mmCIF file of C-alpha atoms in Angstrom:
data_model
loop_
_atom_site.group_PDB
_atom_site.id
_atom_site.type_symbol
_atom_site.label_atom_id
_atom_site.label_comp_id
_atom_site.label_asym_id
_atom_site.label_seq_id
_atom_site.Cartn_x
_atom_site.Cartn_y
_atom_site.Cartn_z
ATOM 1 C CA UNK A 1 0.000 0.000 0.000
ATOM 2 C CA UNK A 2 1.469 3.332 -0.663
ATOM 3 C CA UNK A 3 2.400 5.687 2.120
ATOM 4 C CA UNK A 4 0.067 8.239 0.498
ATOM 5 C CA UNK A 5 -2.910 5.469 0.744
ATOM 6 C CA UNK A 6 -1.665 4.300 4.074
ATOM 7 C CA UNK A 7 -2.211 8.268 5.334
ATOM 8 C CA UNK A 8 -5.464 8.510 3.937
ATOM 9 C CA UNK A 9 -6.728 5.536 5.739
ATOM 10 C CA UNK A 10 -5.156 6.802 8.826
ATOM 11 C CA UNK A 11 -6.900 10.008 8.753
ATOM 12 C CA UNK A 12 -10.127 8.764 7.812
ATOM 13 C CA UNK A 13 -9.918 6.385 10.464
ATOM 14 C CA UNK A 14 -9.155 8.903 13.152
ATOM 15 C CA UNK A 15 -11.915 11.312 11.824
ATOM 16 C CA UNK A 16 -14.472 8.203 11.895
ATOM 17 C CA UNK A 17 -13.517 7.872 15.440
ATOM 18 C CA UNK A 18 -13.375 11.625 16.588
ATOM 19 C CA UNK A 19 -17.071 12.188 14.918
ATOM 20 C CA UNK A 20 -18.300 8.750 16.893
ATOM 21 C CA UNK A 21 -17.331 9.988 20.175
ATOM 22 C CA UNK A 22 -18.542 13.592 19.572
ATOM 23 C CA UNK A 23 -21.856 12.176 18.296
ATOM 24 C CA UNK A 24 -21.849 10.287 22.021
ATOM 25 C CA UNK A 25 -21.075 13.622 23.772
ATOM 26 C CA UNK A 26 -23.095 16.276 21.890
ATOM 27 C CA UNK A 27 -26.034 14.308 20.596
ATOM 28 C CA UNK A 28 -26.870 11.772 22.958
ATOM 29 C CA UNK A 29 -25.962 9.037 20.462
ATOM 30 C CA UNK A 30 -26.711 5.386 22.575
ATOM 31 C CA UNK A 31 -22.787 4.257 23.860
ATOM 32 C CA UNK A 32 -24.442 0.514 23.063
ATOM 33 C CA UNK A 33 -24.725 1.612 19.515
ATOM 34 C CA UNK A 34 -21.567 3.421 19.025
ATOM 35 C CA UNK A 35 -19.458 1.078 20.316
ATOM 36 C CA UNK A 36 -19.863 -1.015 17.091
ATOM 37 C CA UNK A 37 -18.546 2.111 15.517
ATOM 38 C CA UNK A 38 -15.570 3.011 17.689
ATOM 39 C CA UNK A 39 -14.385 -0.493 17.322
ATOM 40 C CA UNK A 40 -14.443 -0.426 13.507
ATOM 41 C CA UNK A 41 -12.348 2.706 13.352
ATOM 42 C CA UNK A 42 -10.079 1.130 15.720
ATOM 43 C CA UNK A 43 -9.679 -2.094 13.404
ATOM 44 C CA UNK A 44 -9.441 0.796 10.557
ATOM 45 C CA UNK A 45 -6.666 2.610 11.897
ATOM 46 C CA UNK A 46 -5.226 -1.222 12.926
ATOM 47 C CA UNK A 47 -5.272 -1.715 9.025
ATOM 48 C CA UNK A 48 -3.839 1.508 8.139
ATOM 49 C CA UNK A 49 -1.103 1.230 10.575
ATOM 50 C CA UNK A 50 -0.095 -2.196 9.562
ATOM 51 C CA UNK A 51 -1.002 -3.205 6.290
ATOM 52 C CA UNK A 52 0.588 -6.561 6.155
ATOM 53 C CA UNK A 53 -1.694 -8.043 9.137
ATOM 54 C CA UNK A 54 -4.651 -7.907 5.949
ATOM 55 C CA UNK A 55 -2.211 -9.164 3.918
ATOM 56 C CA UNK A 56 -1.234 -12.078 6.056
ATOM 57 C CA UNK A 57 -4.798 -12.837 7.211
ATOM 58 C CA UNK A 58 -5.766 -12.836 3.110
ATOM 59 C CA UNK A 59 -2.758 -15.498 2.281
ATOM 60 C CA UNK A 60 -3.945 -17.699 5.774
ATOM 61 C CA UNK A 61 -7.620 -18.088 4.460
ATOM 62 C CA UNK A 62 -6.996 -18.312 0.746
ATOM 63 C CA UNK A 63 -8.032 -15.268 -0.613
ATOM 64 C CA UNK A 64 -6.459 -14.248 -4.506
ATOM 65 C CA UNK A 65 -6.360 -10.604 -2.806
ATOM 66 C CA UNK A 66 -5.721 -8.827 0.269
ATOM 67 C CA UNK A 67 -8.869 -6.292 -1.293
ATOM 68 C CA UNK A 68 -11.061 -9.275 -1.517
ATOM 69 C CA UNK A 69 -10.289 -9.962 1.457
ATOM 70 C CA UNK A 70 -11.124 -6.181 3.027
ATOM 71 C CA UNK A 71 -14.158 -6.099 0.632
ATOM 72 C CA UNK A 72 -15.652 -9.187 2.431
ATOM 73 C CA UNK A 73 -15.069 -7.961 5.937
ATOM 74 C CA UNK A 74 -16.611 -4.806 4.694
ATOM 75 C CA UNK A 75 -19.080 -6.572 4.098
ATOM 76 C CA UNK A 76 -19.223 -8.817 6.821
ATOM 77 C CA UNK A 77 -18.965 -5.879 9.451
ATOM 78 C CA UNK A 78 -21.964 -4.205 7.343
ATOM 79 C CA UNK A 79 -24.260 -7.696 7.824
ATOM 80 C CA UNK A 80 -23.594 -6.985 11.506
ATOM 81 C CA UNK A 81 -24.466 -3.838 11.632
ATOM 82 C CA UNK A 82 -27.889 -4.440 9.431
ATOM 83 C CA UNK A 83 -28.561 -7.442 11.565
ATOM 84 C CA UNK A 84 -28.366 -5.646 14.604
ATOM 85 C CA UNK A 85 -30.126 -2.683 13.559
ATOM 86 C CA UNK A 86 -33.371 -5.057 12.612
ATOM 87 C CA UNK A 87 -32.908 -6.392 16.511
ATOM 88 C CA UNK A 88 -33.572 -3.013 17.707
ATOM 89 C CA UNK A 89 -36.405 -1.999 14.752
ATOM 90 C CA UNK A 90 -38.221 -5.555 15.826
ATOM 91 C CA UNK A 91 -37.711 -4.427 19.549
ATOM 92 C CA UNK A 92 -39.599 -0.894 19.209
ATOM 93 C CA UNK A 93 -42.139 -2.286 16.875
ATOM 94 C CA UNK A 94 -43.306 -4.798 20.055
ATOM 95 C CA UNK A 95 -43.004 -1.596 22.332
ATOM 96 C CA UNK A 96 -45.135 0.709 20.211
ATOM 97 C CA UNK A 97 -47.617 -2.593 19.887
ATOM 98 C CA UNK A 98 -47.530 -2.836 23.907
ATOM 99 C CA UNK A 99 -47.974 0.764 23.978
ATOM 100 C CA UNK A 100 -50.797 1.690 21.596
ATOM 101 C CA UNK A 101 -52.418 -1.675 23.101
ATOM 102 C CA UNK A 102 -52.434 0.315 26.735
ATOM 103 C CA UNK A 103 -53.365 3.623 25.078
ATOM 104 C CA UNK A 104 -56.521 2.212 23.871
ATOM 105 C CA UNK A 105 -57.531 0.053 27.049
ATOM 106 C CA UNK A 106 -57.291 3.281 28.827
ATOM 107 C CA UNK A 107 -59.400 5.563 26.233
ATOM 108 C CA UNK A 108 -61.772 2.715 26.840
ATOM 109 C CA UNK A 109 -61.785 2.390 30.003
ATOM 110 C CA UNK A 110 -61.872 6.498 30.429
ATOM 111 C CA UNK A 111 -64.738 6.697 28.144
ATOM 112 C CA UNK A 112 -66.951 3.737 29.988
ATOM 113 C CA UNK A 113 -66.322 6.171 33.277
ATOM 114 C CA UNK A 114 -67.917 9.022 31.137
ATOM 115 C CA UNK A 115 -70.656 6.904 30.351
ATOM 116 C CA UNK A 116 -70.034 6.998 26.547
#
C-alpha cells in the first residue's frame, strides 16, 4: 500500500472515530450503539497502521487478494451492523404494539367512566 494510501486511511480512520465519540457527547448518540462504531475505526486505523496483518490474514484463508479480502469484511462488518439494527427496529415495533395496546384500554376504560 502506498504511504500516500496508508495516510489517507489513517486520517479517515481517526476522523471516523473523533465524529463517533462527539456524536456520544453532543447528541446523545446510545454508547451501546456506538461502540460497534468506535471499534471499527479502531480495526481501521489497525489496518492503516499495519497493512501486512490484511495481507497475512488474506494469504492464511486463501483469498487471490488482500482487497477481496477487506471487501468481504466490509461486508461482513456491514451484515452486523444491518442485523443488529433489525434487533432493535423488531424491539420498538413490540413496544409501540404494547404501547398503543395500553393507550386504547385506557381511552376505553376512560370513556366507559364518562358513560359513553
Amino acid at each position: 500500500m502506498g504511504l500516500k494510501l496508508q495516510l489517507v486511511f489513517i486520517f479517515a480512520s481517526i476522523i471516523t472515530f473523533v465524529f463517533v465519540i462527539k456524536k456520544i457527547e453532543k447528541h446523545g448518540l446510545n454508547i451501546d450503539d456506538a461502540i460497534m462504531w468506535i471499534l471499527w475505526s479502531i480495526l481501521l486505523l489497525i489496518i492503516s497502521v499495519f497493512p501486512q496483518i490484511p495481507t497475512w490474514i488474506s494469504k492464511q484463508l486463501g483469498f487471490m487478494s488482500t482487497s477481496n479480502f477487506i471487501f468481504c469484511v466490509f461486508i461482513f462488518f456491514l451484515y452486523i451492523m444491518l442485523f443488529t439494527q433489525t434487533a432493535q427496529i423488531s424491539k420498538l415495533k413490540e413496544k409501540q404494539k404494547d404501547l398503543i395496546q395500553k393507550l386504547s384500554i385506557k381511552e376505553y376504560e376512560s370513556n366507559k367512566e364518562k358513560g359513553e
